[in-house]
mmCIF file of C-alpha atoms in Angstrom:
data_model
loop_
_atom_site.group_PDB
_atom_site.id
_atom_site.type_symbol
_atom_site.label_atom_id
_atom_site.label_comp_id
_atom_site.label_asym_id
_atom_site.label_seq_id
_atom_site.Cartn_x
_atom_site.Cartn_y
_atom_site.Cartn_z
ATOM 1 C CA MET A 1 0.000 0.000 0.000
ATOM 2 C CA VAL A 2 1.333 3.392 -0.885
ATOM 3 C CA PHE A 3 2.431 5.312 2.187
ATOM 4 C CA ALA A 4 0.499 8.484 1.363
ATOM 5 C CA LYS A 5 -2.757 6.567 0.832
ATOM 6 C CA LYS A 6 -2.313 4.737 4.102
ATOM 7 C CA VAL A 7 -1.661 7.969 5.994
ATOM 8 C CA LEU A 8 -4.740 9.582 4.431
ATOM 9 C CA ARG A 9 -6.855 6.580 5.406
ATOM 10 C CA TYR A 10 -5.584 6.769 8.979
ATOM 11 C CA ILE A 11 -6.324 10.509 9.139
ATOM 12 C CA LEU A 12 -9.827 9.923 7.793
ATOM 13 C CA PHE A 13 -10.353 7.101 10.296
ATOM 14 C CA LEU A 14 -9.124 9.321 13.141
ATOM 15 C CA ALA A 15 -11.563 12.052 12.099
ATOM 16 C CA VAL A 16 -14.457 9.573 11.939
ATOM 17 C CA ILE A 17 -13.567 8.124 15.356
ATOM 18 C CA TYR A 18 -13.324 11.635 16.809
ATOM 19 C CA LEU A 19 -16.677 12.746 15.396
ATOM 20 C CA LEU A 20 -18.511 9.554 16.363
ATOM 21 C CA THR A 21 -17.052 9.504 19.859
ATOM 22 C CA THR A 22 -17.902 13.125 20.571
ATOM 23 C CA SER A 23 -21.409 12.683 19.198
ATOM 24 C CA PHE A 24 -21.842 9.551 21.331
ATOM 25 C CA ILE A 25 -20.614 11.310 24.464
ATOM 26 C CA PHE A 26 -22.777 14.391 24.025
ATOM 27 C CA ALA A 27 -25.921 12.498 22.934
ATOM 28 C CA ASP A 28 -28.040 11.302 25.809
ATOM 29 C CA MET A 29 -29.097 7.881 24.557
ATOM 30 C CA GLY A 30 -29.587 6.074 27.855
ATOM 31 C CA ILE A 31 -26.932 3.471 27.011
ATOM 32 C CA ASP A 32 -24.149 2.489 29.367
ATOM 33 C CA PRO A 33 -21.235 4.674 28.176
ATOM 34 C CA SER A 34 -18.508 2.041 28.398
ATOM 35 C CA SER A 35 -20.362 -0.747 26.582
ATOM 36 C CA GLY A 36 -21.867 1.658 24.055
ATOM 37 C CA LEU A 37 -18.478 3.139 23.264
ATOM 38 C CA TYR A 38 -16.992 -0.348 22.953
ATOM 39 C CA ILE A 39 -19.690 -1.386 20.465
ATOM 40 C CA LEU A 40 -19.245 1.865 18.508
ATOM 41 C CA LEU A 41 -15.479 1.345 18.277
ATOM 42 C CA LEU A 42 -15.927 -2.338 17.427
ATOM 43 C CA VAL A 43 -18.163 -1.519 14.464
ATOM 44 C CA CYS A 44 -15.837 1.277 13.276
ATOM 45 C CA ASN A 45 -12.827 -1.028 13.538
ATOM 46 C CA ILE A 46 -14.524 -3.824 11.604
ATOM 47 C CA ILE A 47 -15.460 -1.433 8.806
ATOM 48 C CA PHE A 48 -11.957 0.054 8.786
ATOM 49 C CA GLY A 49 -10.276 -3.359 8.766
ATOM 50 C CA PHE A 50 -12.288 -4.548 5.783
ATOM 51 C CA TYR A 51 -12.374 -1.319 3.801
ATOM 52 C CA ALA A 52 -9.046 0.385 4.377
ATOM 53 C CA LEU A 53 -6.648 -2.417 5.227
ATOM 54 C CA LYS A 54 -8.361 -5.211 3.253
ATOM 55 C CA LEU A 55 -7.488 -7.879 5.793
ATOM 56 C CA LYS A 56 -8.927 -11.378 6.218
ATOM 57 C CA ILE A 57 -12.078 -11.930 8.266
ATOM 58 C CA LEU A 58 -10.427 -13.682 11.220
ATOM 59 C CA SER A 59 -7.719 -11.072 11.684
ATOM 60 C CA VAL A 60 -10.233 -8.217 11.438
ATOM 61 C CA ILE A 61 -12.598 -9.755 13.993
ATOM 62 C CA LEU A 62 -9.802 -10.563 16.457
ATOM 63 C CA ALA A 63 -8.149 -7.171 16.142
ATOM 64 C CA SER A 64 -11.477 -5.341 16.233
ATOM 65 C CA ALA A 65 -12.395 -7.058 19.491
ATOM 66 C CA VAL A 66 -9.070 -6.354 21.237
ATOM 67 C CA ILE A 67 -8.216 -2.857 19.972
ATOM 68 C CA PRO A 68 -11.216 -1.049 21.551
ATOM 69 C CA VAL A 69 -10.363 -2.496 24.954
ATOM 70 C CA ILE A 70 -6.779 -1.270 24.697
ATOM 71 C CA SER A 71 -7.851 2.149 23.411
ATOM 72 C CA ILE A 72 -10.546 2.700 26.045
ATOM 73 C CA LEU A 73 -8.175 1.712 28.858
ATOM 74 C CA SER A 74 -5.450 4.004 27.534
ATOM 75 C CA ALA A 75 -7.953 6.833 27.132
ATOM 76 C CA LEU A 76 -9.070 6.401 30.734
ATOM 77 C CA LEU A 77 -5.454 6.465 31.888
ATOM 78 C CA MET A 78 -4.628 9.561 29.820
ATOM 79 C CA ALA A 79 -7.750 11.481 30.856
ATOM 80 C CA ASP A 80 -5.969 12.616 34.029
ATOM 81 C CA TYR A 81 -3.328 14.427 31.954
ATOM 82 C CA THR A 82 -4.931 17.386 30.240
ATOM 83 C CA LEU A 83 -3.061 18.282 27.075
ATOM 84 C CA PHE A 84 -5.232 21.347 26.520
ATOM 85 C CA PRO A 85 -5.621 22.877 29.997
ATOM 86 C CA GLY A 86 -7.377 26.042 28.824
ATOM 87 C CA ASN A 87 -9.933 24.346 26.587
ATOM 88 C CA ASP A 88 -10.228 20.930 28.205
ATOM 89 C CA PRO A 89 -10.543 21.157 31.991
ATOM 90 C CA TYR A 90 -11.998 17.635 32.353
ATOM 91 C CA GLY A 91 -9.648 15.843 29.952
ATOM 92 C CA ILE A 92 -12.351 14.788 27.485
ATOM 93 C CA ILE A 93 -10.545 15.952 24.338
ATOM 94 C CA THR A 94 -7.323 14.388 25.591
ATOM 95 C CA ALA A 95 -9.065 11.062 26.151
ATOM 96 C CA ILE A 96 -10.731 11.095 22.730
ATOM 97 C CA LEU A 97 -7.503 11.950 20.903
ATOM 98 C CA THR A 98 -5.612 9.314 22.880
ATOM 99 C CA ASN A 99 -8.305 6.823 21.982
ATOM 100 C CA GLY A 100 -7.967 7.555 18.260
ATOM 101 C CA ILE A 101 -4.177 7.564 18.247
ATOM 102 C CA VAL A 102 -3.973 4.264 20.123
ATOM 103 C CA ILE A 103 -6.447 2.685 17.689
ATOM 104 C CA ILE A 104 -4.382 3.815 14.708
ATOM 105 C CA PHE A 105 -1.167 2.606 16.355
ATOM 106 C CA CYS A 106 -2.709 -0.800 17.094
ATOM 107 C CA TRP A 107 -4.011 -1.147 13.537
ATOM 108 C CA GLU A 108 -0.595 -0.307 12.128
ATOM 109 C CA VAL A 109 1.025 -2.920 14.369
ATOM 110 C CA THR A 110 -1.601 -5.466 13.294
ATOM 111 C CA TYR A 111 -1.068 -4.620 9.635
ATOM 112 C CA GLN A 112 2.716 -4.912 9.927
ATOM 113 C CA ILE A 113 2.458 -8.279 11.701
ATOM 114 C CA ILE A 114 0.149 -9.636 9.006
ATOM 115 C CA GLU A 115 2.398 -8.305 6.238
ATOM 116 C CA PHE A 116 5.383 -9.930 7.970
ATOM 117 C CA LEU A 117 3.593 -13.281 8.217
ATOM 118 C CA LYS A 118 2.507 -13.357 4.549
ATOM 119 C CA PRO A 119 5.932 -14.432 3.193
ATOM 120 C CA VAL A 120 6.256 -16.991 5.972
ATOM 121 C CA LYS A 121 2.959 -18.637 4.932
ATOM 122 C CA ALA A 122 4.022 -18.634 1.277
ATOM 123 C CA LYS A 123 7.026 -20.857 2.002
#
């Protein structure tokens, strides 16, 4: 995959995650926030894995189930550190950006592992 296309896909995915997460947080839907956010991220990750990275079904499902857990936990840990103290007194923007960055990092690691294992399977 061309590097520029992959970077553009990651930026688009980060923007979608940011918009969906903020709309989920500010919408009062009566759903438990942690499970609702997990389901939202799971669906976004499955769509991203199939569309952008074009991975196999098993790898997409496994990665899509694990990545939201890692990203939500890291977002909860980073919420205490406010990166934007003037605009973000409660750490919400910091947590959302951390969530998106961790998801992109985890997808890149998953993609690199799968690309590394492709020649091994061919032998």
